[in-house]
mmCIF file of C-alpha atoms and ligand atoms in Angstrom:
data_model
loop_
_atom_site.group_PDB
_atom_site.id
_atom_site.type_symbol
_atom_site.label_atom_id
_atom_site.label_comp_id
_atom_site.label_asym_id
_atom_site.label_seq_id
_atom_site.Cartn_x
_atom_site.Cartn_y
_atom_site.Cartn_z
ATOM 1 C CA MET A 1 -5.938 -25.414 8.110
ATOM 2 C CA THR A 2 -7.712 -21.981 9.469
ATOM 3 C CA ASP A 3 -8.158 -19.395 7.350
ATOM 4 C CA PHE A 4 -5.782 -16.521 6.785
ATOM 5 C CA LEU A 5 -5.402 -13.909 9.446
ATOM 6 C CA PRO A 6 -4.110 -10.491 7.727
ATOM 7 C CA TYR A 7 -1.904 -8.391 9.481
ATOM 8 C CA GLY A 8 -4.748 -5.826 9.426
ATOM 9 C CA ARG A 9 -8.130 -5.236 8.377
ATOM 10 C CA GLN A 10 -11.425 -2.771 9.097
ATOM 11 C CA SER A 11 -14.610 -3.440 11.353
ATOM 12 C CA MET A 12 -17.641 -2.556 9.998
ATOM 13 C CA THR A 13 -21.280 -2.647 11.831
ATOM 14 C CA GLY A 14 -24.567 -2.384 10.837
ATOM 15 C CA ASP A 15 -24.149 1.574 11.772
ATOM 16 C CA ASP A 16 -21.488 2.024 9.317
ATOM 17 C CA LEU A 17 -23.584 0.825 6.358
ATOM 18 C CA ALA A 18 -26.435 2.710 7.096
ATOM 19 C CA ALA A 19 -24.794 5.908 7.321
ATOM 20 C CA VAL A 20 -23.268 5.273 3.695
ATOM 21 C CA VAL A 21 -26.586 4.109 2.325
ATOM 22 C CA GLU A 22 -27.962 7.501 3.704
ATOM 23 C CA VAL A 23 -26.035 9.725 1.499
ATOM 24 C CA LEU A 24 -26.088 7.599 -1.313
ATOM 25 C CA ARG A 25 -30.201 7.978 -0.943
ATOM 26 C CA GLY A 26 -29.571 11.546 -0.731
ATOM 27 C CA ASP A 27 -29.154 14.805 -2.908
ATOM 28 C CA ARG A 28 -25.148 15.236 -1.809
ATOM 29 C CA LEU A 29 -23.003 12.331 -3.374
ATOM 30 C CA THR A 30 -19.653 14.857 -2.519
ATOM 31 C CA THR A 31 -19.187 18.481 -1.695
ATOM 32 C CA GLY A 32 -22.239 18.357 0.470
ATOM 33 C CA PRO A 33 -22.981 18.822 4.441
ATOM 34 C CA ALA A 34 -20.988 15.277 5.438
ATOM 35 C CA VAL A 35 -17.791 16.947 4.164
ATOM 36 C CA ALA A 36 -17.936 19.772 7.490
ATOM 37 C CA ARG A 37 -19.267 16.926 9.978
ATOM 38 C CA PHE A 38 -16.636 14.599 9.607
ATOM 39 C CA GLU A 39 -13.735 17.400 9.851
ATOM 40 C CA SER A 40 -15.614 18.892 12.697
ATOM 41 C CA ASP A 41 -16.089 14.978 14.430
ATOM 42 C CA LEU A 42 -12.278 14.548 13.439
ATOM 43 C CA ALA A 43 -11.708 18.222 15.343
ATOM 44 C CA ALA A 44 -12.880 16.245 18.540
ATOM 45 C CA HIS A 45 -10.087 13.866 18.047
ATOM 46 C CA THR A 46 -7.423 16.188 17.420
ATOM 47 C CA GLY A 47 -7.515 18.255 20.530
ATOM 48 C CA GLY A 48 -9.903 20.993 18.310
ATOM 49 C CA THR A 49 -7.617 21.611 15.953
ATOM 50 C CA PRO A 50 -9.092 22.500 12.574
ATOM 51 C CA THR A 51 -8.754 19.832 9.882
ATOM 52 C CA VAL A 52 -9.492 19.535 6.324
ATOM 53 C CA CYS A 53 -10.460 15.825 4.712
ATOM 54 C CA VAL A 54 -8.925 14.672 1.665
ATOM 55 C CA THR A 55 -8.846 11.285 -1.135
ATOM 56 C CA SER A 56 -6.000 9.724 1.374
ATOM 57 C CA GLY A 57 -3.493 9.576 3.911
ATOM 58 C CA THR A 58 -1.193 10.299 0.441
ATOM 59 C CA ALA A 59 -3.312 13.580 -0.738
ATOM 60 C CA ALA A 60 -2.783 14.927 3.324
ATOM 61 C CA LEU A 61 1.017 14.906 2.659
ATOM 62 C CA HIS A 62 0.763 16.295 -0.463
ATOM 63 C CA VAL A 63 -1.850 19.064 0.997
ATOM 64 C CA ALA A 64 0.357 19.679 3.977
ATOM 65 C CA TYR A 65 3.881 19.904 2.321
ATOM 66 C CA ALA A 66 1.882 22.290 -0.247
ATOM 67 C CA ALA A 67 0.499 24.431 2.468
ATOM 68 C CA ALA A 68 3.534 24.577 3.952
ATOM 69 C CA GLY A 69 5.090 25.980 0.500
ATOM 70 C CA ILE A 70 7.792 23.398 -0.021
ATOM 71 C CA GLY A 71 9.349 23.625 -3.257
ATOM 72 C CA GLU A 72 12.754 23.418 -5.588
ATOM 73 C CA GLY A 73 15.362 24.646 -2.844
ATOM 74 C CA ASP A 74 13.669 23.739 0.032
ATOM 75 C CA GLU A 75 14.667 20.820 2.352
ATOM 76 C CA VAL A 76 12.668 18.093 4.288
ATOM 77 C CA VAL A 77 13.953 16.188 7.290
ATOM 78 C CA THR A 78 12.398 12.866 8.074
ATOM 79 C CA SER A 79 12.829 9.188 8.791
ATOM 80 C CA PRO A 80 13.482 6.604 6.760
ATOM 81 C CA MET A 81 11.241 4.285 8.458
ATOM 82 C CA THR A 82 7.718 4.852 7.260
ATOM 83 C CA PHE A 83 6.171 4.827 4.230
ATOM 84 C CA VAL A 84 7.294 6.080 1.325
ATOM 85 C CA ALA A 85 4.262 8.711 0.728
ATOM 86 C CA THR A 86 5.944 10.709 3.652
ATOM 87 C CA ALA A 87 9.202 11.149 1.534
ATOM 88 C CA SER A 88 7.504 11.221 -2.171
ATOM 89 C CA THR A 89 4.874 13.418 -1.914
ATOM 90 C CA ALA A 90 7.777 16.311 -0.642
ATOM 91 C CA LEU A 91 10.044 15.367 -3.580
ATOM 92 C CA LEU A 92 6.791 15.870 -6.015
ATOM 93 C CA HIS A 93 6.558 19.465 -4.605
ATOM 94 C CA GLY A 94 10.282 19.785 -5.679
ATOM 95 C CA ALA A 95 12.120 19.906 -2.390
ATOM 96 C CA THR A 96 14.820 17.518 -1.164
ATOM 97 C CA VAL A 97 14.587 15.441 1.811
ATOM 98 C CA VAL A 98 17.204 14.583 3.886
ATOM 99 C CA PHE A 99 16.514 11.441 5.995
ATOM 100 C CA ALA A 100 17.877 11.333 9.194
ATOM 101 C CA ASP A 101 17.957 8.194 12.146
ATOM 102 C CA ILE A 102 15.720 6.760 13.900
ATOM 103 C CA GLU A 103 15.773 5.549 17.395
ATOM 104 C CA PRO A 104 16.841 2.015 18.168
ATOM 105 C CA ASP A 105 13.543 1.005 20.570
ATOM 106 C CA THR A 106 10.802 3.381 18.758
ATOM 107 C CA GLY A 107 12.061 3.292 15.433
ATOM 108 C CA ASN A 108 10.897 7.625 15.175
ATOM 109 C CA LEU A 109 12.928 10.035 14.249
ATOM 110 C CA ASP A 110 15.447 10.620 16.724
ATOM 111 C CA PRO A 111 15.830 14.696 17.360
ATOM 112 C CA GLU A 112 19.373 14.332 17.680
ATOM 113 C CA ALA A 113 19.687 12.935 13.935
ATOM 114 C CA ALA A 114 17.423 15.587 12.894
ATOM 115 C CA LYS A 115 19.120 18.486 14.522
ATOM 116 C CA ALA A 116 22.418 16.936 12.598
ATOM 117 C CA ALA A 117 20.748 17.099 9.266
ATOM 118 C CA LEU A 118 19.026 20.767 9.382
ATOM 119 C CA SER A 119 20.472 23.514 6.714
ATOM 120 C CA PRO A 120 19.655 26.873 6.443
ATOM 121 C CA ARG A 121 17.569 25.199 3.591
ATOM 122 C CA THR A 122 15.400 22.965 6.106
ATOM 123 C CA ALA A 123 11.612 23.970 5.244
ATOM 124 C CA VAL A 124 9.979 21.349 7.250
ATOM 125 C CA VAL A 125 10.838 18.320 9.997
ATOM 126 C CA ALA A 126 8.846 15.499 9.131
ATOM 127 C CA ALA A 127 8.757 13.075 11.815
ATOM 128 C CA VAL A 128 5.833 9.748 11.860
ATOM 129 C CA ASP A 129 4.671 7.974 15.028
ATOM 130 C CA TYR A 130 5.617 4.402 13.678
ATOM 131 C CA ALA A 131 3.388 1.832 15.080
ATOM 132 C CA GLY A 132 0.919 4.363 16.615
ATOM 133 C CA HIS A 133 3.806 5.489 19.298
ATOM 134 C CA PRO A 134 4.160 9.355 19.113
ATOM 135 C CA ALA A 135 7.768 10.637 18.351
ATOM 136 C CA GLU A 136 9.904 13.013 20.526
ATOM 137 C CA LEU A 137 7.485 15.806 19.999
ATOM 138 C CA ASP A 138 8.543 18.390 22.380
ATOM 139 C CA ASP A 139 12.232 17.477 21.215
ATOM 140 C CA LEU A 140 11.688 17.979 17.827
ATOM 141 C CA ARG A 141 9.572 20.955 18.114
ATOM 142 C CA ALA A 142 13.196 22.081 19.428
ATOM 143 C CA VAL A 143 14.858 20.952 16.512
ATOM 144 C CA ALA A 144 12.175 22.574 13.851
ATOM 145 C CA ASP A 145 12.037 25.833 15.623
ATOM 146 C CA SER A 146 15.612 26.407 15.807
ATOM 147 C CA ALA A 147 15.627 26.282 12.131
ATOM 148 C CA GLY A 148 13.028 28.237 11.355
ATOM 149 C CA ALA A 149 11.141 25.347 9.860
ATOM 150 C CA LEU A 150 7.078 23.914 10.406
ATOM 151 C CA LEU A 151 7.336 20.563 12.587
ATOM 152 C CA LEU A 152 4.918 17.909 10.433
ATOM 153 C CA GLU A 153 3.869 14.856 11.949
ATOM 154 C CA ASP A 154 2.760 12.139 9.762
ATOM 155 C CA ALA A 155 0.445 10.364 12.303
ATOM 156 C CA ALA A 156 -1.666 8.100 9.727
ATOM 157 C CA HIS A 157 -0.673 5.250 12.735
ATOM 158 C CA SER A 158 -1.525 7.392 15.401
ATOM 159 C CA LEU A 159 -5.405 8.952 14.974
ATOM 160 C CA GLY A 160 -6.558 8.702 18.677
ATOM 161 C CA GLY A 161 -2.712 8.601 20.638
ATOM 162 C CA SER A 162 -1.356 11.598 23.113
ATOM 163 C CA TRP A 163 1.747 12.821 23.778
ATOM 164 C CA HIS A 164 2.014 13.707 27.141
ATOM 165 C CA GLY A 165 -1.274 14.539 27.920
ATOM 166 C CA ARG A 166 -1.698 16.611 24.229
ATOM 167 C CA ALA A 167 -3.850 14.651 21.724
ATOM 168 C CA VAL A 168 -2.010 13.747 17.847
ATOM 169 C CA GLY A 169 -3.188 17.053 15.984
ATOM 170 C CA SER A 170 -2.415 19.226 18.252
ATOM 171 C CA LEU A 171 1.308 19.273 18.292
ATOM 172 C CA ALA A 172 2.747 19.769 15.000
ATOM 173 C CA ASP A 173 2.380 22.560 12.674
ATOM 174 C CA LEU A 174 0.702 20.117 10.562
ATOM 175 C CA THR A 175 -0.435 16.859 11.235
ATOM 176 C CA THR A 176 -1.060 14.420 8.740
ATOM 177 C CA PHE A 177 -3.903 11.427 9.205
ATOM 178 C CA SER A 178 -4.518 8.205 7.198
ATOM 179 C CA PHE A 179 -8.369 6.275 6.735
ATOM 180 C CA PHE A 180 -7.081 3.230 4.989
ATOM 181 C CA PRO A 181 -8.666 0.171 5.901
ATOM 182 C CA THR A 182 -5.617 -0.873 7.855
ATOM 183 C CA LYS A 183 -5.726 2.036 9.720
ATOM 184 C CA ASN A 184 -7.553 3.016 12.779
ATOM 185 C CA VAL A 185 -10.598 4.141 11.505
ATOM 186 C CA THR A 186 -11.405 4.142 7.679
ATOM 187 C CA THR A 187 -13.037 5.576 4.957
ATOM 188 C CA ALA A 188 -11.890 2.993 2.431
ATOM 189 C CA GLU A 189 -9.865 5.348 0.903
ATOM 190 C CA GLY A 190 -9.278 8.683 2.971
ATOM 191 C CA GLY A 191 -6.817 10.727 5.120
ATOM 192 C CA ALA A 192 -7.101 14.542 6.779
ATOM 193 C CA VAL A 193 -4.708 17.363 7.384
ATOM 194 C CA ALA A 194 -4.812 19.360 10.974
ATOM 195 C CA THR A 195 -3.082 22.606 11.480
ATOM 196 C CA PRO A 196 -3.987 25.214 14.259
ATOM 197 C CA SER A 197 -2.315 27.783 11.635
ATOM 198 C CA ALA A 198 -5.486 29.375 9.831
ATOM 199 C CA ALA A 199 -3.412 30.591 7.283
ATOM 200 C CA LEU A 200 -2.126 26.918 6.476
ATOM 201 C CA ILE A 201 -5.903 26.044 6.713
ATOM 202 C CA GLU A 202 -6.741 27.822 3.992
ATOM 203 C CA ALA A 203 -3.815 26.849 2.032
ATOM 204 C CA ALA A 204 -4.547 22.926 2.254
ATOM 205 C CA ARG A 205 -8.559 23.718 0.989
ATOM 206 C CA ALA A 206 -7.291 25.909 -1.924
ATOM 207 C CA PHE A 207 -4.524 22.704 -2.828
ATOM 208 C CA ARG A 208 -7.462 20.477 -2.445
ATOM 209 C CA GLU A 209 -9.834 22.134 -4.505
ATOM 210 C CA HIS A 210 -7.373 23.426 -7.423
ATOM 211 C CA GLY A 211 -6.973 26.143 -5.805
ATOM 212 C CA LEU A 212 -10.458 27.929 -6.254
ATOM 213 C CA VAL A 213 -11.539 31.222 -4.723
ATOM 214 C CA ARG A 214 -15.524 31.906 -4.957
ATOM 215 C CA GLU A 215 -16.265 34.139 -2.293
ATOM 216 C CA ALA A 216 -16.266 37.446 -4.004
ATOM 217 C CA ALA A 217 -14.688 39.763 -1.557
ATOM 218 C CA ARG A 218 -11.422 37.925 -2.244
ATOM 219 C CA GLN A 219 -11.462 37.336 -6.108
ATOM 220 C CA ARG A 220 -9.714 39.783 -8.726
ATOM 221 C CA THR A 221 -12.922 40.939 -10.967
ATOM 222 C CA PRO A 222 -15.832 39.828 -8.284
ATOM 223 C CA ASP A 223 -18.107 41.855 -10.952
ATOM 224 C CA GLU A 224 -17.908 38.578 -13.709
ATOM 225 C CA GLY A 225 -21.707 37.650 -12.620
ATOM 226 C CA GLY A 226 -23.270 35.288 -10.309
ATOM 227 C CA TRP A 227 -20.986 32.367 -11.785
ATOM 228 C CA HIS A 228 -17.754 33.652 -11.467
ATOM 229 C CA GLN A 229 -15.280 31.825 -9.896
ATOM 230 C CA GLU A 230 -11.647 32.363 -9.915
ATOM 231 C CA VAL A 231 -7.966 29.998 -10.093
ATOM 232 C CA HIS A 232 -5.740 32.033 -7.785
ATOM 233 C CA THR A 233 -3.097 29.306 -6.897
ATOM 234 C CA LEU A 234 -2.838 25.529 -8.225
ATOM 235 C CA GLY A 235 -3.989 22.507 -6.722
ATOM 236 C CA LEU A 236 -6.014 19.614 -7.148
ATOM 237 C CA ASN A 237 -9.198 17.334 -6.703
ATOM 238 C CA TYR A 238 -8.419 15.502 -3.508
ATOM 239 C CA ARG A 239 -11.954 16.162 -2.045
ATOM 240 C CA LEU A 240 -13.442 12.948 0.095
ATOM 241 C CA PRO A 241 -17.223 12.519 -1.390
ATOM 242 C CA ASP A 242 -19.616 12.440 1.692
ATOM 243 C CA VAL A 243 -20.454 9.067 1.012
ATOM 244 C CA LEU A 244 -16.890 8.342 3.058
ATOM 245 C CA CYS A 245 -16.748 11.352 5.043
ATOM 246 C CA ALA A 246 -20.558 9.591 6.287
ATOM 247 C CA LEU A 247 -18.594 6.541 6.846
ATOM 248 C CA GLY A 248 -15.512 8.233 8.608
ATOM 249 C CA SER A 249 -17.913 10.049 11.665
ATOM 250 C CA SER A 250 -19.776 6.850 11.846
ATOM 251 C CA GLN A 251 -16.144 4.699 12.693
ATOM 252 C CA LEU A 252 -14.993 7.604 14.888
ATOM 253 C CA ARG A 253 -17.565 7.204 17.282
ATOM 254 C CA ARG A 254 -15.963 3.995 18.036
ATOM 255 C CA LEU A 255 -12.364 4.818 18.206
ATOM 256 C CA TRP A 256 -11.655 4.806 21.551
ATOM 257 C CA ALA A 257 -13.610 1.508 21.519
ATOM 258 C CA PHE A 258 -10.720 0.590 18.962
ATOM 259 C CA LYS A 259 -8.180 1.984 20.762
ATOM 260 C CA ARG A 260 -8.762 0.273 24.250
ATOM 261 C CA ARG A 261 -9.067 -3.311 22.136
ATOM 262 C CA ARG A 262 -5.888 -2.928 20.209
ATOM 263 C CA ALA A 263 -4.434 -1.947 23.563
ATOM 264 C CA GLU A 264 -5.600 -4.753 24.805
ATOM 265 C CA LEU A 265 -4.601 -7.143 21.927
ATOM 266 C CA HIS A 266 -0.883 -5.237 22.416
ATOM 267 C CA ALA A 267 -0.495 -6.597 26.037
ATOM 268 C CA ARG A 268 -1.443 -10.427 25.425
ATOM 269 C CA TYR A 269 1.315 -10.373 22.633
ATOM 270 C CA ASP A 270 3.476 -9.071 25.109
ATOM 271 C CA ALA A 271 2.845 -11.365 27.840
ATOM 272 C CA ALA A 272 2.534 -14.640 25.717
ATOM 273 C CA LEU A 273 5.756 -13.150 23.936
ATOM 274 C CA ALA A 274 8.028 -12.027 27.188
ATOM 275 C CA ASP A 275 10.060 -14.916 27.932
ATOM 276 C CA VAL A 276 10.594 -15.627 24.150
ATOM 277 C CA ALA A 277 14.890 -15.129 23.930
ATOM 278 C CA GLU A 278 15.072 -14.709 20.496
ATOM 279 C CA VAL A 279 12.375 -12.036 19.746
ATOM 280 C CA ARG A 280 12.250 -7.861 21.593
ATOM 281 C CA THR A 281 8.685 -7.283 22.519
ATOM 282 C CA PRO A 282 7.238 -2.862 21.367
ATOM 283 C CA ALA A 283 8.999 -0.327 23.736
ATOM 284 C CA ARG A 284 7.401 2.270 25.324
ATOM 285 C CA ARG A 285 8.495 5.407 26.346
ATOM 286 C CA PRO A 286 7.038 7.867 29.554
ATOM 287 C CA GLY A 287 5.009 10.261 28.485
ATOM 288 C CA ALA A 288 3.509 8.646 25.221
ATOM 289 C CA ASP A 289 -0.564 7.087 25.234
ATOM 290 C CA PRO A 290 -0.283 4.953 22.229
ATOM 291 C CA MET A 291 -2.783 4.319 19.571
ATOM 292 C CA TRP A 292 -1.310 0.676 18.519
ATOM 293 C CA HIS A 293 -2.085 0.915 14.738
ATOM 294 C CA LEU A 294 1.017 -2.651 14.719
ATOM 295 C CA TYR A 295 2.583 -4.390 16.850
ATOM 296 C CA PRO A 296 6.056 -4.294 15.478
ATOM 297 C CA LEU A 297 7.762 -7.151 16.940
ATOM 298 C CA ARG A 298 11.665 -7.875 16.607
ATOM 299 C CA VAL A 299 13.238 -11.138 15.644
ATOM 300 C CA LEU A 300 16.710 -11.775 16.783
ATOM 301 C CA ASP A 301 19.505 -13.399 15.609
ATOM 302 C CA GLY A 302 18.839 -13.021 11.201
ATOM 303 C CA ALA A 303 15.628 -15.129 12.104
ATOM 304 C CA ARG A 304 13.137 -12.507 10.752
ATOM 305 C CA GLY A 305 13.047 -14.256 7.289
ATOM 306 C CA ALA A 306 12.371 -17.586 8.407
ATOM 307 C CA LEU A 307 9.491 -16.417 10.941
ATOM 308 C CA TYR A 308 8.180 -14.537 7.887
ATOM 309 C CA ASP A 309 7.786 -17.831 5.657
ATOM 310 C CA HIS A 310 6.784 -19.736 8.388
ATOM 311 C CA LEU A 311 3.977 -18.066 9.888
ATOM 312 C CA HIS A 312 2.887 -17.105 6.315
ATOM 313 C CA ARG A 313 2.673 -20.938 5.419
ATOM 314 C CA ARG A 314 0.455 -21.202 8.343
ATOM 315 C CA GLY A 315 -1.742 -18.588 6.774
ATOM 316 C CA ILE A 316 -0.442 -15.883 9.242
ATOM 317 C CA GLY A 317 -0.294 -12.492 7.285
ATOM 318 C CA VAL A 318 2.692 -10.867 9.012
ATOM 319 C CA GLN A 319 3.736 -8.016 7.330
ATOM 320 C CA VAL A 320 7.573 -5.884 7.396
ATOM 321 C CA THR A 321 6.965 -2.741 7.747
ATOM 322 C CA TYR A 322 9.415 -0.957 6.779
ATOM 323 C CA LEU A 323 12.270 -1.173 4.120
ATOM 324 C CA PRO A 324 14.086 2.210 4.664
ATOM 325 C CA VAL A 325 12.533 4.252 2.051
ATOM 326 C CA TYR A 326 15.629 5.921 0.439
ATOM 327 C CA ARG A 327 16.425 1.609 -0.010
ATOM 328 C CA HIS A 328 13.234 1.965 -2.579
ATOM 329 C CA PRO A 329 15.150 2.050 -6.438
ATOM 330 C CA VAL A 330 13.316 5.236 -7.044
ATOM 331 C CA PHE A 331 15.670 6.922 -4.401
ATOM 332 C CA ALA A 332 19.015 4.788 -5.435
ATOM 333 C CA ASP A 333 18.171 6.058 -8.738
ATOM 334 C CA LEU A 334 18.258 10.121 -6.873
ATOM 335 C CA GLY A 335 21.604 9.116 -5.626
ATOM 336 C CA TYR A 336 20.392 8.360 -2.015
ATOM 337 C CA ARG A 337 22.862 5.071 -0.753
ATOM 338 C CA PRO A 338 21.754 1.547 1.351
ATOM 339 C CA GLY A 339 23.082 1.823 5.024
ATOM 340 C CA LEU A 340 22.606 5.715 5.060
ATOM 341 C CA CYS A 341 21.062 5.229 8.559
ATOM 342 C CA PRO A 342 22.339 2.118 10.405
ATOM 343 C CA ASN A 343 19.446 2.168 13.308
ATOM 344 C CA ALA A 344 17.213 1.936 10.646
ATOM 345 C CA GLU A 345 18.434 -0.899 8.821
ATOM 346 C CA ARG A 346 19.166 -3.287 11.691
ATOM 347 C CA PHE A 347 15.352 -2.391 12.991
ATOM 348 C CA TYR A 348 14.215 -3.196 9.196
ATOM 349 C CA SER A 349 16.161 -6.516 9.252
ATOM 350 C CA GLN A 350 14.803 -7.506 12.407
ATOM 351 C CA GLN A 351 11.123 -6.109 12.434
ATOM 352 C CA LEU A 352 7.882 -8.288 11.658
ATOM 353 C CA SER A 353 4.333 -6.896 12.429
ATOM 354 C CA LEU A 354 1.889 -9.177 14.061
ATOM 355 C CA PRO A 355 -1.657 -9.134 13.294
ATOM 356 C CA LEU A 356 -3.688 -6.002 14.847
ATOM 357 C CA PHE A 357 -6.801 -4.693 13.986
ATOM 358 C CA ALA A 358 -9.889 -4.093 16.373
ATOM 359 C CA ASP A 359 -11.598 -7.792 15.612
ATOM 360 C CA LEU A 360 -9.408 -10.058 16.022
ATOM 361 C CA THR A 361 -9.676 -12.445 19.057
ATOM 362 C CA ASP A 362 -7.763 -13.760 21.915
ATOM 363 C CA SER A 363 -7.577 -17.265 19.930
ATOM 364 C CA ASP A 364 -5.799 -15.297 16.823
ATOM 365 C CA VAL A 365 -3.796 -13.498 19.252
ATOM 366 C CA ASP A 366 -2.851 -17.378 21.113
ATOM 367 C CA ARG A 367 -2.731 -18.374 17.692
ATOM 368 C CA VAL A 368 -0.055 -16.964 16.056
ATOM 369 C CA CYS A 369 2.390 -16.376 19.957
ATOM 370 C CA ALA A 370 1.970 -20.608 19.901
ATOM 371 C CA GLU A 371 3.270 -20.774 16.426
ATOM 372 C CA ILE A 372 6.142 -18.438 17.433
ATOM 373 C CA ARG A 373 6.942 -20.055 20.546
ATOM 374 C CA SER A 374 7.254 -23.642 18.413
ATOM 375 C CA PHE A 375 8.787 -22.088 15.679
ATOM 376 C CA PHE A 376 11.919 -21.415 18.184
ATOM 377 C CA GLY A 377 11.611 -24.790 20.033
ATOM 378 C CA VAL A 378 9.476 -22.776 23.429
ATOM 379 C CA THR A 379 7.323 -24.857 25.274
HETATM 380 C C1 PLP B 401 -0.713 4.483 5.427
HETATM 381 C C2 PLP B 401 0.068 5.436 4.991
HETATM 382 C C3 PLP B 401 0.262 6.876 4.618
HETATM 383 C C4 PLP B 401 -0.678 6.539 3.211
HETATM 384 O O1 PLP B 401 -1.797 6.705 3.279
HETATM 385 P P1 PLP B 401 -3.036 5.977 2.197
HETATM 386 O O2 PLP B 401 -3.904 6.622 2.684
HETATM 387 O O3 PLP B 401 -2.346 4.938 1.950
HETATM 388 O O4 PLP B 401 -2.409 7.497 1.278
HETATM 389 C C5 PLP B 401 1.556 7.532 4.797
HETATM 390 N N1 PLP B 401 1.701 7.682 6.065
HETATM 391 C C6 PLP B 401 2.122 6.010 6.799
HETATM 392 C C7 PLP B 401 3.168 6.426 7.649
HETATM 393 C C8 PLP B 401 1.023 5.350 6.368
HETATM 394 O O5 PLP B 401 1.373 4.212 6.722
#
């Protein structure tokens, strides 16, 4: 029996470890200089769009929606083919989530469906770059603009990708990233918001840190004394510590190497599975330069569950991404019904994420493909 192969995992080098140790030996474990450094290193990969780093991708979404100012009475139109946080963080602000169906090929939010879901209350249209393949961001921009809504891009999968030559992070009003270990670069836990708007950056920074105002020029009673700081808006502590920011800056130096390797592995799966009639390899649209975070295979004829069990028995940790968000009991209890988005339901019933991470070897891919081929009796 060979070792268990996970569907995703981090890639660490001695440089990554050294960057962390250097901060641990220094004075500032958090709120120090590594934070601004990581934010500017990150901006070099968002087409220059300024960023605010936070403690997770979930925190990034919570912060982005806070910056957008959503609350009770506002609606967020989004895709159900995502991790629950894209929707749950909007609900936590008191907003209502309206799910619109996905494109059957990419699994990304369908602009036509998003348009049909608009109402006078729509405040945000939230797209997800599923598997690292950018959503139809030009069409979704037009949809958001037509409603006077902000466009948010959950780019937890797609840091390093681009759409018609423009970097992910420079396309939406608010873009969010995750640095969880399975994502494209990691800080263990971590995330960030990117936005070209000075007002939204300021609002994001405020929510990250209790709404604290330290500059005297903006305070109501600046003459209190040198110690004085004021809370002007409600917020949380979502500060990413220097220890983790230093790891993030170090990881970003390998982002292009990670992207190249993920693309190679993706292409190897495509080639090895192209002649298996029972599966469909992932789609790629013109203009999309994906950062392949997932390899979302589609398994036809109701065989997905059996293939999942078969591969797990053989030590291959495939995953299903995702249960349509509205089918989680917390959403069902709010009145969302199964079957709401038929394309998402079909996509979910066929979907299987194969192992994909930078340190995966060619022979790992060959082993996964050999197991899939033998499962279907293809030689
Ligand atoms: C991972 C992920 C998140 C949440 O990120 P965390 O860092 O795990 O909190 C949000 N949206 C999507 C699409 C994700 O894949």
